[in-house]
Amino acid sequence: MATLEIKDLHVQVQTEDGPKEILKGVNLTIRDGETHAIMGPNGSGKSTLAYSIAGHPKYEVTSGSVTLDGADVLAMTVDERARAGLFLAMQYPVEVPGVSVSNFLRTAKTAIDGEAPKLRTWVKDVNTAMDRVKMDTAFATRNVNEGFSGGEKKRHEIVQLELLDPKVAVLDETDSGLDIDALKIVSEGVNRFKENGDKGVLLITHYTRILRYITPDFVHVFVDGRMVEEGGPELAEELEANGYDRFVSAAV
Amino acid sequence: MTAETLSHALEVEDVDSHLHPHRSFDVADHAVPTGREEIWRFTPLKRLRGLHDDAPLDGDGVGAEADAPAGVSIELIAPDSPLRGSSGFVPSDRIAARVWAEATRAWAVTIPAEAAPEEPVVVTLTGKDSESATASHLVVSAGAHSKATLVLRFVGSGTLADNVEYVVGDGAHLTVVSIDDWDDDAVHVGHRHAKVGRDATFRHIDVSFGGDLVRHDTTAEYAGPGGEVEMLGLYFADEGQHIEHRLFVDHNAPRTRSHVSYKGALQGEGAHTVWIGNVLIRKVAEGIETYEENRNLVLTDGCQADSVPNLEIETGEIEGAGHASATGRFDDEQLFYLRSRGIEEHEARRLVVHGFFNDLIRKVGVPSLEEQLTATVEAELAKNVLREGPA
Ligand SMILES: Nc1ncnc2c1ncn2[C@@H]1O[C@H](COP(=O)(O)OP(=O)(O)OP(=O)(O)O)[C@@H](O)[C@H]1O
Ligand SMILES: [Mg+2]
């Protein structure tokens, strides 16, 4: 069982001109096995929502709540959230010089499971996960994300998703910057993850094309820091045809 | 360029440059520093135990043990041995001049021409007493086309002032790893100078972890075109520790290359590191390439990292010249990324510091040493802020 519940979430960032509110009351509930897509124009606050769920220190929650199976996520540290079962595939994965992918993956897996993975099966698991997203296993000895192309960074996020096997995954524009083959590979990775059980997926995207491979149960339109419309997959079709104009003018 | 103009150019002595302090063998030419001089302004003179003044240098508190592969000779040499000064070394400050004049131990490591011992030459200097100061002069000669690695390890507690000369023959390849792994109360002032032969490679890897005060001048010049100098440094200053590196590469020959990269971490109140990276590209040094960088990672409040790169270029005909210097704290984005994968904060910090040094350690190119260095970094990290639990 895994339910992520976001209630009336308000978030601000500090700017040179003082605090600026970016999330203006977000409500969203992701239940067992549900995939929600969030679509919205640039700068509407999608990444802010993703980072706020993960606990990035830059984003300050001023009111509202986030719970995972009833537990107060906002009271947890960044790493506690991950250990509780949250995973964020980042829009811009960070380079960590001098830390090899294999060391990173093993350290993360050990942290999430509370014990070191068994060496023999672990090496196999890593190789399989990398093979599946067509990442050469030579990446294991490279530094985390350093010198990776945009697409390689995204695939590396999916490798982590598969190996760390969280309860709820937030994917922030994992599809952007991918060519069509890579998009399929990444989508298959997400679908495999979903098949692992009652997983929740929050798919943040700009484009409808990924929704051809990952079928959402719900589509939300996100404008100016809040949800302005909710529907099924057909809402994505409408956005594809007409863009955000209808929603943007309504929100102003 | 003809051989004649080249040899003429090589004879050009000190150019008037702040990168190149006045050099002399005569102690009287070097006044007792007051601390206001450019070359002394970062150094806490009070903690030098009089090395810069008139403290006796005739102690024998630092013993030397050597382990040399067959063919490599290690021997004591007479004070008037022509080996002394064969690298072109001329003292640039009072301590170096005093060591030149007063060293009670002069010795030489000689790698014959074309020798290529597989095992490194390992010399361990062990301090047993830091009350009296010891002065030592070492000359390392790598014969033409030889290929060897020398490890100098400093341990224990002592007060040591030493001059080390490296004469790297034409086409030779010499790697030196110098490790200051002293106890907390040691003082070590070292001057190292290399003369790098035609098409020769000199790699100097300087690791400074221990000691109360460590100050090293590491300088290089070329005996012909095509030579290559790589200076790598790794240092870790704890509470109250002063670690100072002053580097000078004198591009006095054409088509020579130098690459200088020093990385340091600081933790604890009063930890102070100094890095002065001087590179001079003389008129004659056409077609050279140089790059120097220094990066410091400040782990706690109360530390100070001074970093001053200087590039002086007297010719426009060069392949490339650059420098970089950066001093920073932990990168929040890196820590966030690691923690978002469940890794606890102290573990994330440990990984980042490891990573910071790893890139450099991988360049050492001596596997057994790489492991040792990684372990030493680990031990340093365990000491202070990165121990278990929240920082
Ligand atoms: N430090 C800051 N100062 C000022 N504005 C900021 C700051 N940080 C974020 N913002 C603003 O917050 C808004 C939301 O940013 P966010 O990255 O969440 O948007 P997004 O919906 O993910 O956009 P995109 O589709 O381009 O990824 C943007 O207008 C951004 O400029
Ligand atoms: Mg975004």
XYZ file of C-alpha atoms and ligand atoms in Angstrom:
675
model
C 0.000 0.000 0.000
C 1.255 3.473 -0.821
C -0.714 6.678 -0.756
C 0.896 10.046 -1.258
C -1.377 12.825 -0.172
C -0.669 16.506 -0.797
C -3.028 18.986 0.804
C -3.190 22.729 0.185
C 0.567 22.962 -0.260
C 2.044 26.458 -0.318
C 5.740 26.853 -1.092
C 7.975 29.873 -1.459
C 11.571 30.562 -2.449
C 13.821 33.375 -1.291
C 14.646 35.871 -3.996
C 16.594 39.122 -3.974
C 13.288 40.944 -3.561
C 12.206 38.806 -0.653
C 10.150 35.620 -0.576
C 8.181 34.627 -3.657
C 5.269 32.200 -3.468
C 5.422 29.575 -6.201
C 3.015 26.855 -5.103
C -0.317 28.386 -4.220
C -2.304 25.557 -2.714
C -1.674 22.228 -4.398
C -3.987 19.301 -3.743
C -3.202 15.845 -5.059
C -3.713 12.289 -3.895
C -1.882 9.389 -5.504
C -3.212 6.005 -4.447
C -1.910 2.481 -4.915
C -0.998 1.713 -8.456
C -2.075 5.072 -9.831
C -0.172 7.053 -12.406
C -0.811 10.779 -12.464
C 0.498 13.063 -15.163
C 1.040 16.727 -14.453
C 1.265 19.008 -17.439
C 1.822 22.723 -17.402
C 3.645 25.580 -19.044
C 7.243 26.575 -18.281
C 7.669 28.216 -14.933
C 4.305 27.094 -13.578
C 5.967 25.383 -10.608
C 6.112 21.729 -11.597
C 9.716 21.207 -10.541
C 9.019 23.186 -7.399
C 6.350 20.643 -6.516
C 8.734 17.758 -7.210
C 11.567 19.284 -5.162
C 9.231 20.174 -2.319
C 8.105 16.563 -2.059
C 11.754 15.448 -1.987
C 12.715 18.126 0.543
C 15.139 20.359 -1.328
C 16.297 23.018 1.158
C 15.717 25.878 -1.295
C 11.950 25.397 -1.168
C 10.189 26.560 1.934
C 6.815 25.079 2.762
C 4.678 27.811 4.333
C 1.508 25.762 4.786
C -0.195 22.558 3.836
C 0.795 18.939 4.295
C 2.375 16.009 2.501
C 1.895 12.509 3.859
C 2.984 9.075 2.712
C 0.698 6.382 4.080
C -0.232 8.845 6.782
C 3.341 9.644 7.832
C 4.296 13.328 7.829
C 6.733 13.684 4.949
C 7.456 17.348 5.635
C 8.860 16.453 9.066
C 11.401 14.104 7.501
C 14.919 14.950 6.299
C 15.711 14.502 2.625
C 17.274 11.090 3.162
C 14.498 9.944 5.495
C 11.987 10.679 2.748
C 13.918 8.501 0.345
C 14.125 5.723 2.896
C 10.383 6.062 3.506
C 9.855 5.181 -0.146
C 9.915 8.403 -2.167
C 12.027 8.774 -5.260
C 12.608 11.820 -7.444
C 14.007 11.426 -10.940
C 15.369 14.889 -11.475
C 14.934 17.177 -14.435
C 18.618 18.052 -14.150
C 20.519 15.233 -12.410
C 23.565 16.482 -10.523
C 27.188 15.631 -11.300
C 29.205 14.294 -8.379
C 32.914 14.406 -9.288
C 35.109 11.552 -8.154
C 32.240 9.307 -7.017
C 31.769 6.301 -9.279
C 28.324 5.205 -10.369
C 28.856 1.759 -8.856
C 29.931 3.163 -5.501
C 27.012 5.573 -5.553
C 24.446 2.892 -6.411
C 25.760 0.505 -3.770
C 25.808 3.218 -1.097
C 22.267 4.276 -1.973
C 20.980 0.701 -2.011
C 22.597 0.019 1.358
C 21.031 3.168 2.782
C 17.540 2.355 1.473
C 17.576 -1.306 2.557
C 19.398 -0.738 5.828
C 21.924 -3.435 4.873
C 24.483 -3.966 2.148
C 23.182 -5.872 -0.877
C 24.600 -9.346 -1.450
C 27.619 -8.849 -3.630
C 26.974 -11.541 -6.201
C 23.350 -10.747 -6.982
C 23.995 -7.030 -6.696
C 26.517 -6.905 -9.521
C 24.077 -8.875 -11.646
C 21.197 -6.583 -10.714
C 23.179 -3.490 -11.622
C 24.259 -4.930 -14.941
C 20.706 -5.995 -15.763
C 19.280 -2.598 -14.855
C 21.868 -0.882 -17.031
C 21.379 -3.302 -19.900
C 17.658 -2.717 -19.851
C 18.043 0.997 -20.499
C 20.871 0.317 -22.961
C 23.503 1.914 -20.808
C 26.911 0.398 -21.328
C 28.084 -1.218 -18.094
C 31.286 0.818 -18.513
C 29.257 3.658 -17.014
C 29.587 1.903 -13.642
C 33.171 3.087 -13.317
C 32.486 6.640 -14.435
C 31.772 9.478 -12.063
C 28.119 10.092 -11.255
C 26.550 12.012 -14.174
C 29.866 13.625 -15.017
C 30.140 14.128 -18.751
C 26.910 12.145 -19.315
C 24.768 13.391 -22.172
C 21.281 14.635 -21.304
C 19.774 11.314 -22.339
C 22.354 9.268 -20.431
C 21.588 11.203 -17.274
C 17.891 10.389 -17.638
C 18.598 6.714 -18.198
C 20.806 6.706 -15.128
C 17.822 8.035 -13.159
C 15.754 5.089 -14.406
C 18.503 2.649 -13.414
C 18.254 4.068 -9.914
C 14.468 3.832 -9.964
C 14.685 0.139 -10.791
C 17.376 -0.671 -8.268
C 16.057 1.362 -5.356
C 12.458 0.281 -5.973
C 10.598 3.048 -4.076
C 6.882 3.164 -3.286
C 6.187 6.399 -5.108
C 8.242 7.828 -7.951
C 8.155 11.451 -9.026
C 9.542 11.822 -12.536
C 10.337 15.410 -13.417
C 10.509 15.742 -17.193
C 12.327 12.465 -17.515
C 11.208 12.504 -21.154
C 12.724 15.819 -22.140
C 15.870 15.649 -24.213
C 15.267 12.029 -25.220
C 15.073 10.826 -28.795
C 12.283 8.427 -29.681
C 14.268 5.256 -28.981
C 15.460 6.527 -25.626
C 11.916 7.636 -24.819
C 10.648 4.096 -25.386
C 13.458 2.614 -23.302
C 12.796 4.978 -20.419
C 9.036 4.417 -20.638
C 9.529 0.668 -20.514
C 11.613 1.175 -17.379
C 8.801 3.109 -15.732
C 6.251 0.501 -16.791
C 8.391 -2.302 -15.326
C 8.563 -0.351 -12.110
C 4.769 -0.006 -12.073
C 4.348 -3.747 -12.568
C 6.397 -4.400 -9.439
C 3.361 -3.841 -7.301
C 1.207 -1.072 -6.007
C 3.448 1.748 -7.094
C 2.472 5.371 -7.356
C 3.843 7.449 -10.209
C 3.778 11.206 -10.591
C 4.817 11.997 -14.117
C 5.679 15.616 -14.776
C 5.910 16.424 -18.436
C 5.644 19.031 -21.095
C 4.757 16.824 -23.962
C 2.061 14.270 -24.529
C 4.320 11.916 -26.445
C 5.491 10.027 -23.333
C 1.827 9.411 -22.466
C 1.603 7.161 -25.519
C 3.951 4.769 -23.741
C 2.993 5.303 -20.135
C -0.751 5.443 -19.711
C -1.813 7.812 -16.968
C -4.904 7.209 -14.891
C -5.274 10.940 -14.335
C -4.042 14.016 -16.098
C -3.734 17.327 -14.240
C -3.217 20.713 -15.743
C -0.895 22.834 -13.637
C -0.835 26.594 -14.072
C 0.656 29.299 -11.888
C 1.278 27.156 -8.849
C -1.901 25.140 -8.690
C -3.960 22.452 -10.397
C -6.556 24.013 -12.641
C -8.116 20.963 -14.259
C -8.212 17.224 -13.798
C -9.259 14.562 -16.257
C -8.391 11.252 -17.856
C -5.966 10.570 -20.715
C -8.302 12.457 -23.057
C -7.271 15.711 -21.345
C -3.754 15.166 -22.634
C -5.153 14.881 -26.148
C -6.894 18.183 -25.750
C -3.687 19.840 -24.518
C -1.864 18.392 -27.485
C -4.389 19.948 -29.841
C -5.020 23.293 -28.177
C -2.103 24.011 -25.836
C -2.459 25.676 -22.452
C -4.089 28.906 -23.651
C -7.528 28.087 -22.322
C -6.134 27.378 -18.843
C -3.592 30.144 -18.695
C -6.108 32.873 -19.507
C -8.551 31.365 -17.049
C -5.932 31.419 -14.285
C -5.001 35.083 -14.743
C 66.474 27.948 -32.770
C 70.161 27.116 -32.939
C 71.967 25.302 -30.193
C 73.945 28.397 -29.525
C 71.043 30.709 -28.877
C 69.434 28.021 -26.791
C 72.408 27.590 -24.524
C 72.684 31.335 -24.300
C 69.077 31.548 -23.272
C 69.541 28.875 -20.640
C 72.286 30.889 -19.081
C 70.004 33.831 -18.539
C 69.886 34.132 -14.810
C 67.220 35.552 -12.564
C 64.883 37.763 -14.456
C 63.563 40.592 -12.427
C 60.307 39.142 -11.300
C 58.396 38.880 -8.081
C 57.888 35.223 -8.986
C 61.531 34.666 -8.615
C 62.963 35.815 -5.323
C 66.622 36.719 -5.053
C 68.679 33.555 -4.867
C 71.999 33.087 -3.135
C 74.081 30.407 -1.419
C 75.247 32.894 1.159
C 73.169 32.879 4.337
C 74.170 36.489 4.953
C 72.336 37.484 1.765
C 69.079 36.373 3.334
C 68.045 38.578 6.233
C 66.096 37.034 9.084
C 62.494 37.412 7.906
C 60.106 39.636 9.805
C 56.934 38.210 8.282
C 56.257 41.227 6.105
C 58.221 39.878 3.131
C 56.178 38.632 0.196
C 57.562 35.111 0.548
C 56.956 34.951 4.279
C 53.731 36.832 4.761
C 51.534 33.754 5.065
C 53.820 31.755 7.353
C 53.490 31.853 11.153
C 57.208 32.470 11.856
C 56.796 31.859 15.587
C 56.017 28.245 14.904
C 59.144 27.674 12.795
C 61.225 26.910 15.906
C 63.901 29.323 14.770
C 64.644 27.562 11.463
C 64.334 30.930 9.734
C 66.632 32.525 12.271
C 69.644 30.921 13.927
C 68.372 27.796 15.665
C 71.011 25.051 15.524
C 70.427 22.597 12.679
C 72.759 19.876 13.895
C 70.202 17.600 15.487
C 69.801 13.992 14.529
C 66.199 13.556 15.541
C 65.087 12.363 12.123
C 66.334 8.963 11.060
C 66.292 7.697 7.509
C 65.623 4.185 6.293
C 65.713 3.217 2.679
C 64.537 0.309 0.638
C 65.929 0.362 -2.849
C 65.500 -2.140 -5.665
C 68.652 -3.683 -7.155
C 70.685 -1.288 -9.228
C 69.577 1.813 -7.420
C 72.229 3.168 -5.099
C 71.728 5.120 -1.922
C 74.831 6.571 -0.300
C 76.110 9.356 1.875
C 78.031 12.023 0.000
C 80.703 14.505 1.092
C 79.692 18.108 1.739
C 81.773 19.185 -1.240
C 80.406 16.537 -3.610
C 79.770 17.939 -7.094
C 76.365 16.283 -6.947
C 75.271 19.059 -4.628
C 73.859 21.837 -6.757
C 73.762 19.666 -9.869
C 70.064 20.430 -10.362
C 70.809 24.127 -10.613
C 69.371 24.626 -7.170
C 70.248 27.944 -5.556
C 68.669 28.764 -2.179
C 65.849 31.262 -2.480
C 65.372 31.934 1.200
C 67.217 31.845 4.473
C 66.164 28.376 5.513
C 67.298 26.814 2.225
C 70.620 28.692 2.458
C 71.121 27.528 6.027
C 70.425 23.925 5.070
C 72.903 24.279 2.200
C 75.575 25.522 4.580
C 74.869 23.423 7.639
C 73.284 20.137 6.596
C 74.825 17.387 8.683
C 73.547 14.705 6.388
C 74.072 14.804 2.639
C 73.114 11.800 0.595
C 72.306 10.710 -2.882
C 69.921 8.321 -4.626
C 71.147 7.341 -8.058
C 69.145 5.531 -10.707
C 71.485 4.418 -13.488
C 70.823 5.312 -17.094
C 68.190 3.123 -18.733
C 67.365 1.340 -15.483
C 63.694 0.655 -14.995
C 63.201 -0.919 -11.573
C 59.686 -2.216 -11.145
C 59.474 -1.591 -7.440
C 59.630 1.953 -6.110
C 62.557 3.259 -4.089
C 61.095 3.849 -0.646
C 62.744 6.176 1.837
C 61.162 6.675 5.228
C 62.239 9.528 7.443
C 61.170 9.030 11.006
C 61.211 11.867 13.490
C 62.037 10.780 17.041
C 62.496 14.093 18.687
C 61.204 17.512 17.779
C 63.381 19.400 20.280
C 66.433 19.742 18.058
C 66.263 20.585 14.381
C 67.719 18.380 11.683
C 68.962 19.576 8.299
C 69.358 17.228 5.383
C 70.364 17.492 1.756
C 69.355 14.852 -0.752
C 70.269 14.625 -4.420
C 68.275 12.254 -6.602
C 69.691 11.570 -10.047
C 67.685 9.693 -12.635
C 69.982 8.644 -15.478
C 69.057 9.178 -19.099
C 66.080 7.071 -20.240
C 65.593 5.519 -16.818
C 62.128 5.046 -15.412
C 61.593 4.935 -11.669
C 59.388 5.862 -8.756
C 60.649 7.271 -5.470
C 58.531 7.442 -2.349
C 59.598 9.746 0.473
C 57.591 9.258 3.600
C 57.863 11.485 6.647
C 56.512 10.153 9.919
C 56.880 10.649 13.673
C 57.573 13.948 15.356
C 60.511 16.028 14.337
C 61.803 19.389 13.193
C 63.216 19.015 9.730
C 64.584 21.412 7.147
C 65.646 19.741 3.960
C 66.742 20.475 0.436
C 66.039 17.864 -2.196
C 67.432 18.089 -5.689
C 66.163 16.104 -8.646
C 68.269 15.746 -11.743
C 66.174 14.076 -14.400
C 68.292 12.938 -17.331
C 67.311 13.238 -20.971
C 64.365 11.028 -21.777
C 64.092 9.837 -18.165
C 60.813 9.395 -16.366
C 60.886 10.047 -12.638
C 57.858 9.919 -10.352
C 58.287 11.180 -6.812
C 55.675 10.734 -4.136
C 56.359 12.768 -1.023
C 54.093 12.070 1.929
C 54.058 14.231 5.042
C 52.372 11.905 7.445
C 53.915 13.414 10.549
C 52.545 13.443 14.071
C 50.746 16.612 15.085
C 53.798 18.364 16.506
C 56.212 18.135 13.569
C 57.651 21.088 11.669
C 58.927 20.473 8.162
C 60.298 23.087 5.811
C 61.337 21.585 2.498
C 62.834 22.937 -0.677
C 62.745 20.732 -3.731
C 64.160 21.626 -7.068
C 64.120 19.650 -10.274
C 66.065 20.054 -13.451
C 64.225 18.237 -16.189
C 66.203 16.951 -19.150
C 65.349 17.000 -22.794
C 62.125 15.049 -23.437
C 62.179 13.898 -19.811
C 59.187 13.638 -17.477
C 59.201 14.651 -13.848
C 56.121 13.898 -11.797
C 55.978 15.154 -8.249
C 53.092 14.104 -6.046
C 52.999 15.933 -2.785
C 50.765 14.652 -0.040
C 50.565 16.643 3.192
C 48.409 15.421 6.017
C 50.299 15.613 9.281
C 52.498 18.072 11.126
C 51.952 21.343 12.920
C 53.601 23.378 10.181
C 54.582 22.153 6.758
C 56.006 24.555 4.211
C 57.340 23.346 0.891
C 58.922 25.164 -2.003
C 58.746 22.964 -5.062
C 60.420 24.344 -8.145
C 61.404 23.097 -11.565
C 63.406 24.208 -14.543
C 64.303 22.521 -17.805
C 67.677 21.454 -19.173
C 66.401 21.234 -22.732
C 63.312 21.309 -24.909
C 60.469 18.816 -24.721
C 60.511 18.242 -20.985
C 57.358 17.673 -18.995
C 56.588 18.517 -15.382
C 53.549 17.331 -13.532
C 53.058 18.491 -9.962
C 50.117 17.045 -8.098
C 49.282 17.902 -4.530
C 46.827 16.659 -1.986
C 46.599 18.194 1.453
C 44.340 18.037 4.443
C 44.655 20.627 7.189
C 43.091 19.956 10.571
C 42.559 22.241 13.523
C 45.508 24.597 14.013
C 47.556 23.114 11.191
C 49.489 25.253 8.703
C 50.251 23.721 5.302
C 51.932 25.880 2.708
C 52.939 25.020 -0.838
C 54.944 27.387 -2.964
C 55.433 26.218 -6.497
C 57.493 27.650 -9.264
C 57.862 26.264 -12.753
C 60.429 28.095 -14.822
C 59.742 27.508 -18.495
C 63.234 28.293 -19.649
C 63.235 26.013 -22.694
C 60.987 25.680 -25.719
C 58.216 23.112 -26.168
C 58.173 22.209 -22.499
C 55.016 21.417 -20.616
C 53.867 21.780 -17.053
C 50.716 20.728 -15.310
C 50.156 21.680 -11.693
C 47.103 20.517 -9.785
C 46.734 20.798 -6.016
C 43.649 19.950 -4.030
C 43.120 20.551 -0.359
C 40.522 20.159 2.340
C 40.373 22.108 5.577
C 38.557 21.309 8.770
C 38.690 22.698 12.285
C 39.449 26.009 13.926
C 42.665 27.628 12.699
C 43.338 25.212 9.841
C 45.294 27.275 7.339
C 46.515 26.350 3.886
C 48.505 28.413 1.443
C 49.065 27.677 -2.196
C 51.236 29.909 -4.343
C 51.469 28.712 -7.914
C 54.020 30.600 -9.941
C 54.769 29.933 -13.567
C 57.250 31.927 -15.590
C 57.340 31.592 -19.353
C 60.574 33.077 -20.615
C 61.120 34.617 -24.031
C 62.954 31.551 -25.213
C 60.134 29.220 -24.140
C 58.191 29.140 -27.380
C 55.560 26.513 -27.980
C 55.166 25.613 -24.316
C 52.009 24.540 -22.584
C 51.145 25.120 -18.958
C 48.152 24.721 -16.737
C 47.955 25.164 -12.984
C 45.042 24.802 -10.668
C 44.281 24.797 -6.987
C 40.999 23.739 -5.416
C 40.127 23.912 -1.767
C 37.192 22.429 0.036
C 36.375 24.183 3.298
C 34.577 21.714 5.544
C 33.984 23.787 8.672
C 34.002 27.364 9.901
C 37.214 28.902 11.186
C 39.498 27.713 8.365
C 41.454 29.781 5.932
C 42.641 28.804 2.457
C 44.873 31.243 0.622
C 45.383 30.546 -3.037
C 47.425 32.686 -5.395
C 48.149 31.624 -8.963
C 50.623 33.770 -10.903
C 51.426 33.428 -14.547
C 54.126 35.605 -16.042
C 54.450 35.402 -19.793
C 57.330 36.919 -21.711
C 56.566 35.403 -25.093
C 53.405 35.328 -27.133
C 54.419 32.174 -28.966
C 52.897 29.590 -26.660
C 50.576 26.651 -27.166
C 48.524 27.290 -24.117
C 48.642 28.737 -20.629
C 45.937 28.760 -18.044
C 45.242 28.718 -14.376
C 42.325 28.217 -12.052
C 41.782 28.630 -8.366
C 38.639 27.906 -6.421
C 37.808 27.662 -2.761
C 34.378 26.541 -1.760
C 32.188 24.777 0.696
C 30.118 21.690 0.102
C 27.987 21.881 -2.984
C 24.394 21.792 -1.709
C 23.095 20.319 -4.947
C 25.507 17.391 -4.732
C 24.534 16.730 -1.137
C 20.838 16.968 -2.012
C 21.206 14.550 -4.898
C 22.962 11.955 -2.748
C 20.573 12.380 0.165
C 17.555 12.114 -2.121
C 18.776 8.556 -2.707
C 18.524 7.760 0.973
C 22.162 8.421 1.846
C 22.489 10.064 5.255
C 24.035 13.484 5.486
C 27.379 12.525 7.040
C 27.779 9.702 4.542
C 26.934 12.052 1.672
C 29.584 14.499 2.874
C 32.116 11.709 3.141
C 31.381 10.648 -0.432
C 31.751 14.184 -1.737
C 35.133 14.718 -0.034
C 36.318 11.338 -1.239
C 35.239 12.241 -4.715
C 37.012 15.557 -4.490
C 40.327 13.814 -3.830
C 39.668 10.696 -5.897
C 40.107 12.431 -9.203
C 43.595 13.411 -8.136
C 44.469 10.095 -6.508
C 43.614 8.299 -9.747
C 46.294 10.320 -11.494
C 49.031 9.053 -9.195
C 49.420 5.975 -11.373
C 50.934 3.752 -8.662
C 48.122 1.349 -7.666
C 49.477 0.333 -4.243
C 49.912 4.007 -3.364
C 46.489 4.941 -4.623
C 44.970 2.494 -2.168
C 47.098 3.829 0.648
C 46.139 7.398 -0.132
C 42.456 6.553 -0.237
C 42.825 4.920 3.170
C 44.660 7.960 4.529
C 41.939 10.282 3.295
C 39.439 7.996 5.004
C 41.366 8.218 8.288
C 41.532 12.013 8.063
C 37.819 12.190 7.423
C 37.047 9.989 10.387
C 38.868 12.391 12.702
C 36.648 15.368 12.779
C 33.419 16.666 11.329
C 32.666 13.626 9.266
C 32.491 11.157 12.075
C 29.246 9.274 12.580
C 26.180 11.253 13.393
C 25.120 14.742 12.463
C 27.880 17.261 11.876
N 15.404 31.743 -6.617
C 14.372 32.127 -7.362
N 14.106 33.432 -7.569
C 13.053 33.821 -8.326
N 12.239 32.981 -8.935
C 12.457 31.677 -8.777
C 13.521 31.174 -8.011
N 13.489 29.829 -8.040
C 12.442 29.516 -8.824
N 11.812 30.607 -9.263
C 10.640 30.680 -10.157
O 9.683 29.746 -9.784
C 8.905 29.412 -10.913
C 8.644 27.938 -10.966
O 9.829 27.261 -11.340
P 9.819 25.689 -11.655
O 11.196 25.282 -11.958
O 9.124 24.978 -10.562
O 8.934 25.648 -12.990
P 8.588 24.419 -13.945
O 7.129 24.375 -14.035
O 9.287 23.209 -13.497
O 9.195 24.933 -15.327
P 9.851 24.094 -16.541
O 8.705 23.608 -17.352
O 10.614 25.122 -17.289
O 10.693 23.011 -15.982
C 9.622 29.986 -12.120
O 8.951 31.130 -12.564
C 10.972 30.313 -11.569
O 11.543 31.394 -12.262
Mg 10.777 22.009 -14.292
